[in-house]
């Protein structure tokens, strides 16, 4: 476990500093291509739910096997060659810098009062319609997206990296998460076929989302005037209102720490969706709440990594 802990630390630092260079090949693209080809082959005829389970088995199996093969080859050359390769694999599976930059790309035109540019940049990171959103609604879109992706994009991959020996655990999670993002929709095309992917993603995110939300509630930037016990109670209750079994624990944590309300009316290709409200309105949403949410991201990721390092170090010492 020792080399893997080192690789996780280096990978996390590389992702924070370098992120994902735009022209570099990214493993998620290969996983996405595999899912697309298998979906074309499998998502037809009868027994779509069973075929969906087969899709998950094949994609997760291939992802795990390729990652293990790469690491065995690298570590067989030298331990530090293995650590470097594993660090790069871990860095490419995290999203600190890309998530932070995506939020700032909306924040900058927003504070410059360039709403058309802010709406356009927001449309790159959310599924909702953005053409008519005002400043508060644009801010809400960024805050909600950054909050829920702290777990999906960073702490959940880290959790499985620590739990299952580094990069193989991380990339099994990323395969599951990519499967859900591509076929885990409740519509006619994917409702049966994507069932396995959606459920497995819910299960995989169950613990990391709650741990991350808890860290935000304990140590994230606090702008609310509510006492701690009321914020904790509200967080736990409001999180369950979210249509996702996991995302609410991140969004509600942000809402209660910042004294804002998230949720409300969204439209998706003209179809109205009324999302449950989370948090208490102490102040109206403003662009500065984007910066506060980025602060939550930085705090939660560092503390999550530190927490996992301590636990991993103790387990490594025992074994």
mmCIF file of C-alpha atoms in Angstrom:
data_model
loop_
_atom_site.group_PDB
_atom_site.id
_atom_site.type_symbol
_atom_site.label_atom_id
_atom_site.label_comp_id
_atom_site.label_asym_id
_atom_site.label_seq_id
_atom_site.Cartn_x
_atom_site.Cartn_y
_atom_site.Cartn_z
ATOM 1 C CA UNK A 1 0.000 0.000 0.000
ATOM 2 C CA UNK A 2 2.966 2.340 0.608
ATOM 3 C CA UNK A 3 3.749 3.149 -3.072
ATOM 4 C CA UNK A 4 0.044 3.625 -3.778
ATOM 5 C CA UNK A 5 -0.309 6.203 -0.988
ATOM 6 C CA UNK A 6 2.668 8.099 -2.436
ATOM 7 C CA UNK A 7 1.158 7.901 -5.928
ATOM 8 C CA UNK A 8 -2.197 9.203 -4.663
ATOM 9 C CA UNK A 9 -0.521 12.214 -3.022
ATOM 10 C CA UNK A 10 1.507 13.024 -6.144
ATOM 11 C CA UNK A 11 -1.502 12.475 -8.405
ATOM 12 C CA UNK A 12 -3.641 14.810 -6.327
ATOM 13 C CA UNK A 13 -0.943 17.500 -6.469
ATOM 14 C CA UNK A 14 -0.499 17.079 -10.244
ATOM 15 C CA UNK A 15 -4.238 17.421 -10.799
ATOM 16 C CA UNK A 16 -4.369 20.572 -8.686
ATOM 17 C CA UNK A 17 -1.478 22.211 -10.534
ATOM 18 C CA UNK A 18 -1.721 20.864 -14.093
ATOM 19 C CA UNK A 19 -5.247 19.464 -14.420
ATOM 20 C CA UNK A 20 -6.163 17.914 -17.769
ATOM 21 C CA UNK A 21 -4.122 19.362 -20.660
ATOM 22 C CA UNK A 22 -6.687 19.738 -23.483
ATOM 23 C CA UNK A 23 -4.740 17.895 -26.190
ATOM 24 C CA UNK A 24 -3.648 14.939 -24.097
ATOM 25 C CA UNK A 25 -5.391 11.583 -24.556
ATOM 26 C CA UNK A 26 -7.701 10.998 -21.600
ATOM 27 C CA UNK A 27 -8.718 7.520 -20.325
ATOM 28 C CA UNK A 28 -12.363 8.633 -19.986
ATOM 29 C CA UNK A 29 -12.509 9.143 -23.761
ATOM 30 C CA UNK A 30 -11.457 5.537 -24.334
ATOM 31 C CA UNK A 31 -13.989 4.329 -21.768
ATOM 32 C CA UNK A 32 -16.660 6.478 -23.440
ATOM 33 C CA UNK A 33 -15.843 5.058 -26.872
ATOM 34 C CA UNK A 34 -16.062 1.525 -25.484
ATOM 35 C CA UNK A 35 -19.431 2.269 -23.860
ATOM 36 C CA UNK A 36 -20.774 3.806 -27.088
ATOM 37 C CA UNK A 37 -19.768 0.816 -29.209
ATOM 38 C CA UNK A 38 -21.140 -1.715 -26.724
ATOM 39 C CA UNK A 39 -24.367 0.271 -26.323
ATOM 40 C CA UNK A 40 -24.961 0.202 -30.087
ATOM 41 C CA UNK A 41 -24.517 -3.568 -30.003
ATOM 42 C CA UNK A 42 -26.422 -4.385 -26.817
ATOM 43 C CA UNK A 43 -29.198 -1.796 -26.388
ATOM 44 C CA UNK A 44 -31.779 -3.407 -28.642
ATOM 45 C CA UNK A 45 -34.235 -6.287 -28.683
ATOM 46 C CA UNK A 46 -35.312 -8.045 -25.515
ATOM 47 C CA UNK A 47 -33.780 -8.371 -22.035
ATOM 48 C CA UNK A 48 -32.337 -4.830 -22.054
ATOM 49 C CA UNK A 49 -31.919 -4.770 -18.291
ATOM 50 C CA UNK A 50 -29.818 -7.951 -18.384
ATOM 51 C CA UNK A 51 -27.794 -6.545 -21.271
ATOM 52 C CA UNK A 52 -27.220 -3.418 -19.190
ATOM 53 C CA UNK A 53 -25.663 -5.561 -16.461
ATOM 54 C CA UNK A 54 -23.472 -7.192 -19.123
ATOM 55 C CA UNK A 55 -22.386 -3.747 -20.325
ATOM 56 C CA UNK A 56 -21.315 -2.783 -16.791
ATOM 57 C CA UNK A 57 -19.449 -6.068 -16.315
ATOM 58 C CA UNK A 58 -17.528 -5.707 -19.586
ATOM 59 C CA UNK A 59 -16.624 -2.022 -19.187
ATOM 60 C CA UNK A 60 -15.586 -2.300 -15.529
ATOM 61 C CA UNK A 61 -13.701 -5.535 -16.231
ATOM 62 C CA UNK A 62 -11.746 -4.105 -19.166
ATOM 63 C CA UNK A 63 -10.968 -0.872 -17.290
ATOM 64 C CA UNK A 64 -9.688 -2.775 -14.255
ATOM 65 C CA UNK A 65 -7.658 -5.227 -16.364
ATOM 66 C CA UNK A 66 -5.968 -2.544 -18.467
ATOM 67 C CA UNK A 67 -5.105 -0.460 -15.388
ATOM 68 C CA UNK A 68 -3.670 -3.469 -13.557
ATOM 69 C CA UNK A 69 -1.644 -4.505 -16.625
ATOM 70 C CA UNK A 70 -0.153 -1.020 -16.980
ATOM 71 C CA UNK A 71 0.826 -0.905 -13.309
ATOM 72 C CA UNK A 72 2.298 -4.408 -13.234
ATOM 73 C CA UNK A 73 4.459 -3.499 -16.232
ATOM 74 C CA UNK A 74 5.532 -0.173 -14.716
ATOM 75 C CA UNK A 75 6.289 -1.515 -11.233
ATOM 76 C CA UNK A 76 8.202 -4.458 -12.731
ATOM 77 C CA UNK A 77 10.688 -1.957 -14.217
ATOM 78 C CA UNK A 78 11.248 -0.041 -10.961
ATOM 79 C CA UNK A 79 9.187 1.062 -8.012
ATOM 80 C CA UNK A 80 9.519 4.750 -8.936
ATOM 81 C CA UNK A 81 8.541 4.079 -12.542
ATOM 82 C CA UNK A 82 5.407 2.454 -11.161
ATOM 83 C CA UNK A 83 4.731 5.386 -8.825
ATOM 84 C CA UNK A 84 5.127 7.911 -11.669
ATOM 85 C CA UNK A 85 2.796 5.974 -14.000
ATOM 86 C CA UNK A 86 0.265 5.448 -11.224
ATOM 87 C CA UNK A 87 0.441 9.123 -10.233
ATOM 88 C CA UNK A 88 -0.400 10.132 -13.804
ATOM 89 C CA UNK A 89 -3.288 7.679 -13.914
ATOM 90 C CA UNK A 90 -4.633 9.065 -10.635
ATOM 91 C CA UNK A 91 -4.193 12.696 -11.713
ATOM 92 C CA UNK A 92 -6.110 12.046 -14.937
ATOM 93 C CA UNK A 93 -9.018 10.613 -12.919
ATOM 94 C CA UNK A 94 -9.472 13.716 -10.733
ATOM 95 C CA UNK A 95 -11.083 17.069 -11.536
ATOM 96 C CA UNK A 96 -9.860 19.716 -9.070
ATOM 97 C CA UNK A 97 -8.402 22.186 -11.533
ATOM 98 C CA UNK A 98 -10.957 21.616 -14.293
ATOM 99 C CA UNK A 99 -13.892 22.061 -11.900
ATOM 100 C CA UNK A 100 -12.386 25.189 -10.355
ATOM 101 C CA UNK A 101 -11.598 26.701 -13.770
ATOM 102 C CA UNK A 102 -15.073 25.880 -15.114
ATOM 103 C CA UNK A 103 -16.589 27.787 -12.190
ATOM 104 C CA UNK A 104 -14.263 30.761 -12.659
ATOM 105 C CA UNK A 105 -15.011 30.827 -16.386
ATOM 106 C CA UNK A 106 -18.602 31.684 -15.470
ATOM 107 C CA UNK A 107 -17.690 33.910 -12.517
ATOM 108 C CA UNK A 108 -15.473 36.279 -14.520
ATOM 109 C CA UNK A 109 -18.061 37.425 -17.106
ATOM 110 C CA UNK A 110 -20.727 37.392 -14.382
ATOM 111 C CA UNK A 111 -18.920 39.981 -12.236
ATOM 112 C CA UNK A 112 -18.229 41.964 -15.420
ATOM 113 C CA UNK A 113 -21.999 42.035 -15.987
ATOM 114 C CA UNK A 114 -21.614 40.134 -19.271
ATOM 115 C CA UNK A 115 -24.628 37.867 -18.821
ATOM 116 C CA UNK A 116 -24.637 36.422 -22.383
ATOM 117 C CA UNK A 117 -21.050 35.179 -21.937
ATOM 118 C CA UNK A 118 -21.796 33.862 -18.436
ATOM 119 C CA UNK A 119 -24.855 31.985 -19.734
ATOM 120 C CA UNK A 120 -22.823 30.456 -22.539
ATOM 121 C CA UNK A 121 -20.031 29.314 -20.205
ATOM 122 C CA UNK A 122 -22.611 27.919 -17.783
ATOM 123 C CA UNK A 123 -24.219 25.897 -20.589
ATOM 124 C CA UNK A 124 -20.921 24.012 -20.940
ATOM 125 C CA UNK A 125 -21.162 22.558 -17.437
ATOM 126 C CA UNK A 126 -24.913 22.111 -16.789
ATOM 127 C CA UNK A 127 -27.734 20.309 -18.554
ATOM 128 C CA UNK A 128 -30.376 22.966 -17.861
ATOM 129 C CA UNK A 129 -31.404 25.682 -20.294
ATOM 130 C CA UNK A 130 -29.371 28.836 -19.662
ATOM 131 C CA UNK A 131 -30.519 31.313 -22.339
ATOM 132 C CA UNK A 132 -32.726 33.476 -20.088
ATOM 133 C CA UNK A 133 -31.108 33.061 -16.664
ATOM 134 C CA UNK A 134 -30.414 36.133 -14.544
ATOM 135 C CA UNK A 135 -27.407 36.690 -12.264
ATOM 136 C CA UNK A 136 -28.840 34.770 -9.295
ATOM 137 C CA UNK A 137 -29.884 31.795 -11.407
ATOM 138 C CA UNK A 138 -26.526 31.652 -13.163
ATOM 139 C CA UNK A 139 -24.841 31.696 -9.757
ATOM 140 C CA UNK A 140 -27.129 28.929 -8.528
ATOM 141 C CA UNK A 141 -26.226 26.784 -11.522
ATOM 142 C CA UNK A 142 -22.508 27.114 -10.820
ATOM 143 C CA UNK A 143 -22.816 26.596 -7.065
ATOM 144 C CA UNK A 144 -24.976 23.481 -7.462
ATOM 145 C CA UNK A 145 -22.728 21.982 -10.146
ATOM 146 C CA UNK A 146 -19.480 22.577 -8.267
ATOM 147 C CA UNK A 147 -20.977 21.303 -5.000
ATOM 148 C CA UNK A 148 -22.229 17.986 -6.330
ATOM 149 C CA UNK A 149 -19.093 17.370 -8.389
ATOM 150 C CA UNK A 150 -16.755 17.711 -5.418
ATOM 151 C CA UNK A 151 -17.690 14.123 -4.633
ATOM 152 C CA UNK A 152 -18.241 12.739 -8.139
ATOM 153 C CA UNK A 153 -15.123 14.316 -9.576
ATOM 154 C CA UNK A 154 -12.641 14.252 -6.705
ATOM 155 C CA UNK A 155 -13.386 12.728 -3.308
ATOM 156 C CA UNK A 156 -15.203 9.603 -4.543
ATOM 157 C CA UNK A 157 -12.332 8.662 -6.910
ATOM 158 C CA UNK A 158 -9.906 9.300 -4.036
ATOM 159 C CA UNK A 159 -12.003 7.139 -1.724
ATOM 160 C CA UNK A 160 -11.778 4.147 -4.061
ATOM 161 C CA UNK A 161 -8.100 4.787 -4.759
ATOM 162 C CA UNK A 162 -7.407 4.453 -1.028
ATOM 163 C CA UNK A 163 -9.824 1.553 -0.618
ATOM 164 C CA UNK A 164 -8.588 -0.549 -3.538
ATOM 165 C CA UNK A 165 -4.840 -0.035 -3.940
ATOM 166 C CA UNK A 166 -4.548 3.158 -5.923
ATOM 167 C CA UNK A 167 -5.276 3.639 -9.612
ATOM 168 C CA UNK A 168 -7.231 0.381 -10.185
ATOM 169 C CA UNK A 169 -9.816 1.364 -7.572
ATOM 170 C CA UNK A 170 -10.017 4.914 -8.882
ATOM 171 C CA UNK A 171 -10.525 3.826 -12.484
ATOM 172 C CA UNK A 172 -13.131 1.213 -11.625
ATOM 173 C CA UNK A 173 -15.078 4.061 -9.994
ATOM 174 C CA UNK A 174 -14.517 6.321 -13.025
ATOM 175 C CA UNK A 175 -15.805 3.565 -15.318
ATOM 176 C CA UNK A 176 -18.958 3.266 -13.213
ATOM 177 C CA UNK A 177 -19.413 7.043 -13.150
ATOM 178 C CA UNK A 178 -18.916 7.314 -16.929
ATOM 179 C CA UNK A 179 -21.413 4.512 -17.512
ATOM 180 C CA UNK A 180 -23.989 6.374 -15.446
ATOM 181 C CA UNK A 181 -23.362 9.675 -17.245
ATOM 182 C CA UNK A 182 -23.819 8.008 -20.635
ATOM 183 C CA UNK A 183 -26.630 5.479 -20.161
ATOM 184 C CA UNK A 184 -28.061 6.113 -16.680
ATOM 185 C CA UNK A 185 -31.055 8.155 -17.864
ATOM 186 C CA UNK A 186 -34.681 7.553 -16.964
ATOM 187 C CA UNK A 187 -36.013 7.779 -20.491
ATOM 188 C CA UNK A 188 -37.378 5.364 -23.052
ATOM 189 C CA UNK A 189 -33.978 4.679 -24.587
ATOM 190 C CA UNK A 190 -32.076 3.883 -21.385
ATOM 191 C CA UNK A 191 -34.572 3.236 -18.579
ATOM 192 C CA UNK A 192 -34.019 -0.544 -18.642
ATOM 193 C CA UNK A 193 -30.612 -0.716 -20.293
ATOM 194 C CA UNK A 194 -29.082 1.901 -17.988
ATOM 195 C CA UNK A 195 -30.621 0.524 -14.794
ATOM 196 C CA UNK A 196 -27.479 -1.342 -13.655
ATOM 197 C CA UNK A 197 -25.183 1.617 -14.379
ATOM 198 C CA UNK A 198 -27.413 4.097 -12.530
ATOM 199 C CA UNK A 199 -27.881 1.886 -9.462
ATOM 200 C CA UNK A 200 -24.207 0.968 -9.223
ATOM 201 C CA UNK A 201 -23.248 4.653 -9.430
ATOM 202 C CA UNK A 202 -25.712 5.451 -6.622
ATOM 203 C CA UNK A 203 -24.149 2.734 -4.469
ATOM 204 C CA UNK A 204 -20.570 3.792 -5.288
ATOM 205 C CA UNK A 205 -21.253 7.419 -4.327
ATOM 206 C CA UNK A 206 -23.233 6.686 -1.157
ATOM 207 C CA UNK A 207 -20.377 6.894 1.360
ATOM 208 C CA UNK A 208 -18.108 9.498 -0.339
ATOM 209 C CA UNK A 209 -20.951 12.004 -0.850
ATOM 210 C CA UNK A 210 -21.984 11.885 2.800
ATOM 211 C CA UNK A 211 -18.404 12.063 4.085
ATOM 212 C CA UNK A 212 -17.671 15.027 1.838
ATOM 213 C CA UNK A 213 -20.849 16.847 2.857
ATOM 214 C CA UNK A 214 -19.977 16.225 6.501
ATOM 215 C CA UNK A 215 -16.504 17.735 6.020
ATOM 216 C CA UNK A 216 -18.037 20.840 4.438
ATOM 217 C CA UNK A 217 -20.446 21.166 7.358
ATOM 218 C CA UNK A 218 -17.647 20.834 9.904
ATOM 219 C CA UNK A 219 -14.815 22.850 8.334
ATOM 220 C CA UNK A 220 -16.085 24.506 5.156
ATOM 221 C CA UNK A 221 -16.294 28.279 4.898
ATOM 222 C CA UNK A 222 -19.226 29.443 7.046
ATOM 223 C CA UNK A 223 -21.222 32.551 6.192
ATOM 224 C CA UNK A 224 -24.514 31.507 7.767
ATOM 225 C CA UNK A 225 -25.637 32.946 11.102
ATOM 226 C CA UNK A 226 -27.530 29.768 12.043
ATOM 227 C CA UNK A 227 -26.082 27.798 14.988
ATOM 228 C CA UNK A 228 -24.257 24.577 14.181
ATOM 229 C CA UNK A 229 -26.967 22.205 15.437
ATOM 230 C CA UNK A 230 -29.633 23.864 13.252
ATOM 231 C CA UNK A 231 -27.375 23.774 10.225
ATOM 232 C CA UNK A 232 -26.605 20.086 10.764
ATOM 233 C CA UNK A 233 -30.258 19.176 11.225
ATOM 234 C CA UNK A 234 -31.288 21.172 8.162
ATOM 235 C CA UNK A 235 -28.483 19.634 6.101
ATOM 236 C CA UNK A 236 -29.503 16.084 6.938
ATOM 237 C CA UNK A 237 -33.201 16.704 6.273
ATOM 238 C CA UNK A 238 -32.880 18.807 3.123
ATOM 239 C CA UNK A 239 -30.331 16.482 1.495
ATOM 240 C CA UNK A 240 -33.012 13.793 1.233
ATOM 241 C CA UNK A 241 -35.227 16.087 -0.861
ATOM 242 C CA UNK A 242 -32.844 15.993 -3.829
ATOM 243 C CA UNK A 243 -33.842 13.669 -6.713
ATOM 244 C CA UNK A 244 -30.360 12.131 -6.511
ATOM 245 C CA UNK A 245 -29.767 9.937 -3.429
ATOM 246 C CA UNK A 246 -26.270 11.447 -3.092
ATOM 247 C CA UNK A 247 -25.971 14.921 -4.636
ATOM 248 C CA UNK A 248 -28.240 16.509 -2.032
ATOM 249 C CA UNK A 249 -25.660 15.946 0.701
ATOM 250 C CA UNK A 250 -23.222 18.218 -1.139
ATOM 251 C CA UNK A 251 -25.676 20.890 -2.263
ATOM 252 C CA UNK A 252 -27.418 21.102 1.103
ATOM 253 C CA UNK A 253 -24.060 21.412 2.885
ATOM 254 C CA UNK A 254 -23.107 24.339 0.684
ATOM 255 C CA UNK A 255 -26.513 25.978 1.148
ATOM 256 C CA UNK A 256 -26.449 25.776 4.953
ATOM 257 C CA UNK A 257 -22.838 26.873 5.303
ATOM 258 C CA UNK A 258 -23.326 29.917 3.072
ATOM 259 C CA UNK A 259 -26.782 30.921 4.267
ATOM 260 C CA UNK A 260 -28.330 30.584 0.803
ATOM 261 C CA UNK A 261 -31.064 28.541 -0.809
ATOM 262 C CA UNK A 262 -30.431 26.123 -3.676
ATOM 263 C CA UNK A 263 -32.939 24.249 -5.810
ATOM 264 C CA UNK A 264 -35.891 25.770 -7.624
ATOM 265 C CA UNK A 265 -37.191 25.903 -11.173
ATOM 266 C CA UNK A 266 -34.935 24.497 -13.899
ATOM 267 C CA UNK A 267 -35.835 23.858 -17.523
ATOM 268 C CA UNK A 268 -34.344 21.097 -19.650
ATOM 269 C CA UNK A 269 -34.974 21.526 -23.385
ATOM 270 C CA UNK A 270 -38.046 23.555 -22.493
ATOM 271 C CA UNK A 271 -39.379 21.028 -19.957
ATOM 272 C CA UNK A 272 -39.852 22.517 -16.481
ATOM 273 C CA UNK A 273 -38.406 20.714 -13.463
ATOM 274 C CA UNK A 274 -39.228 22.015 -9.985
ATOM 275 C CA UNK A 275 -36.376 20.959 -7.706
ATOM 276 C CA UNK A 276 -36.828 20.909 -3.937
ATOM 277 C CA UNK A 277 -35.382 23.891 -2.093
ATOM 278 C CA UNK A 278 -32.416 23.305 0.207
ATOM 279 C CA UNK A 279 -31.092 25.718 2.792
ATOM 280 C CA UNK A 280 -32.505 28.890 4.340
ATOM 281 C CA UNK A 281 -32.448 32.265 2.584
ATOM 282 C CA UNK A 282 -30.306 34.513 4.759
ATOM 283 C CA UNK A 283 -28.814 36.408 1.809
ATOM 284 C CA UNK A 284 -29.617 36.400 -1.920
ATOM 285 C CA UNK A 285 -27.331 34.469 -4.228
ATOM 286 C CA UNK A 286 -24.457 36.553 -5.604
ATOM 287 C CA UNK A 287 -21.335 35.794 -7.690
ATOM 288 C CA UNK A 288 -19.172 35.765 -4.547
ATOM 289 C CA UNK A 289 -20.925 32.547 -3.526
ATOM 290 C CA UNK A 290 -19.132 30.886 -6.446
ATOM 291 C CA UNK A 291 -15.812 31.746 -4.797
ATOM 292 C CA UNK A 292 -17.090 30.460 -1.456
ATOM 293 C CA UNK A 293 -18.090 27.178 -3.094
ATOM 294 C CA UNK A 294 -14.620 26.854 -4.603
ATOM 295 C CA UNK A 295 -13.291 27.367 -1.070
ATOM 296 C CA UNK A 296 -15.486 24.446 0.041
ATOM 297 C CA UNK A 297 -13.995 22.362 -2.766
ATOM 298 C CA UNK A 298 -10.422 23.105 -1.663
ATOM 299 C CA UNK A 299 -11.151 22.476 2.010
ATOM 300 C CA UNK A 300 -13.139 19.279 1.510
ATOM 301 C CA UNK A 301 -10.602 17.748 -0.871
ATOM 302 C CA UNK A 302 -7.619 18.488 1.363
ATOM 303 C CA UNK A 303 -9.338 17.180 4.504
ATOM 304 C CA UNK A 304 -10.687 14.116 2.700
ATOM 305 C CA UNK A 305 -7.185 13.304 1.423
ATOM 306 C CA UNK A 306 -5.683 13.903 4.889
ATOM 307 C CA UNK A 307 -8.328 11.729 6.506
ATOM 308 C CA UNK A 308 -7.725 8.900 4.030
ATOM 309 C CA UNK A 309 -3.937 9.247 4.417
ATOM 310 C CA UNK A 310 -4.169 8.858 8.171
ATOM 311 C CA UNK A 311 -6.479 5.837 7.933
ATOM 312 C CA UNK A 312 -4.394 4.312 5.109
ATOM 313 C CA UNK A 313 -1.173 4.877 7.038
ATOM 314 C CA UNK A 314 -2.611 3.231 10.134
ATOM 315 C CA UNK A 315 -3.840 0.210 8.142
ATOM 316 C CA UNK A 316 -0.517 -0.034 6.299
ATOM 317 C CA UNK A 317 1.329 0.066 9.625
ATOM 318 C CA UNK A 318 -0.889 -2.660 11.074
ATOM 319 C CA UNK A 319 -0.479 -4.959 8.082
#
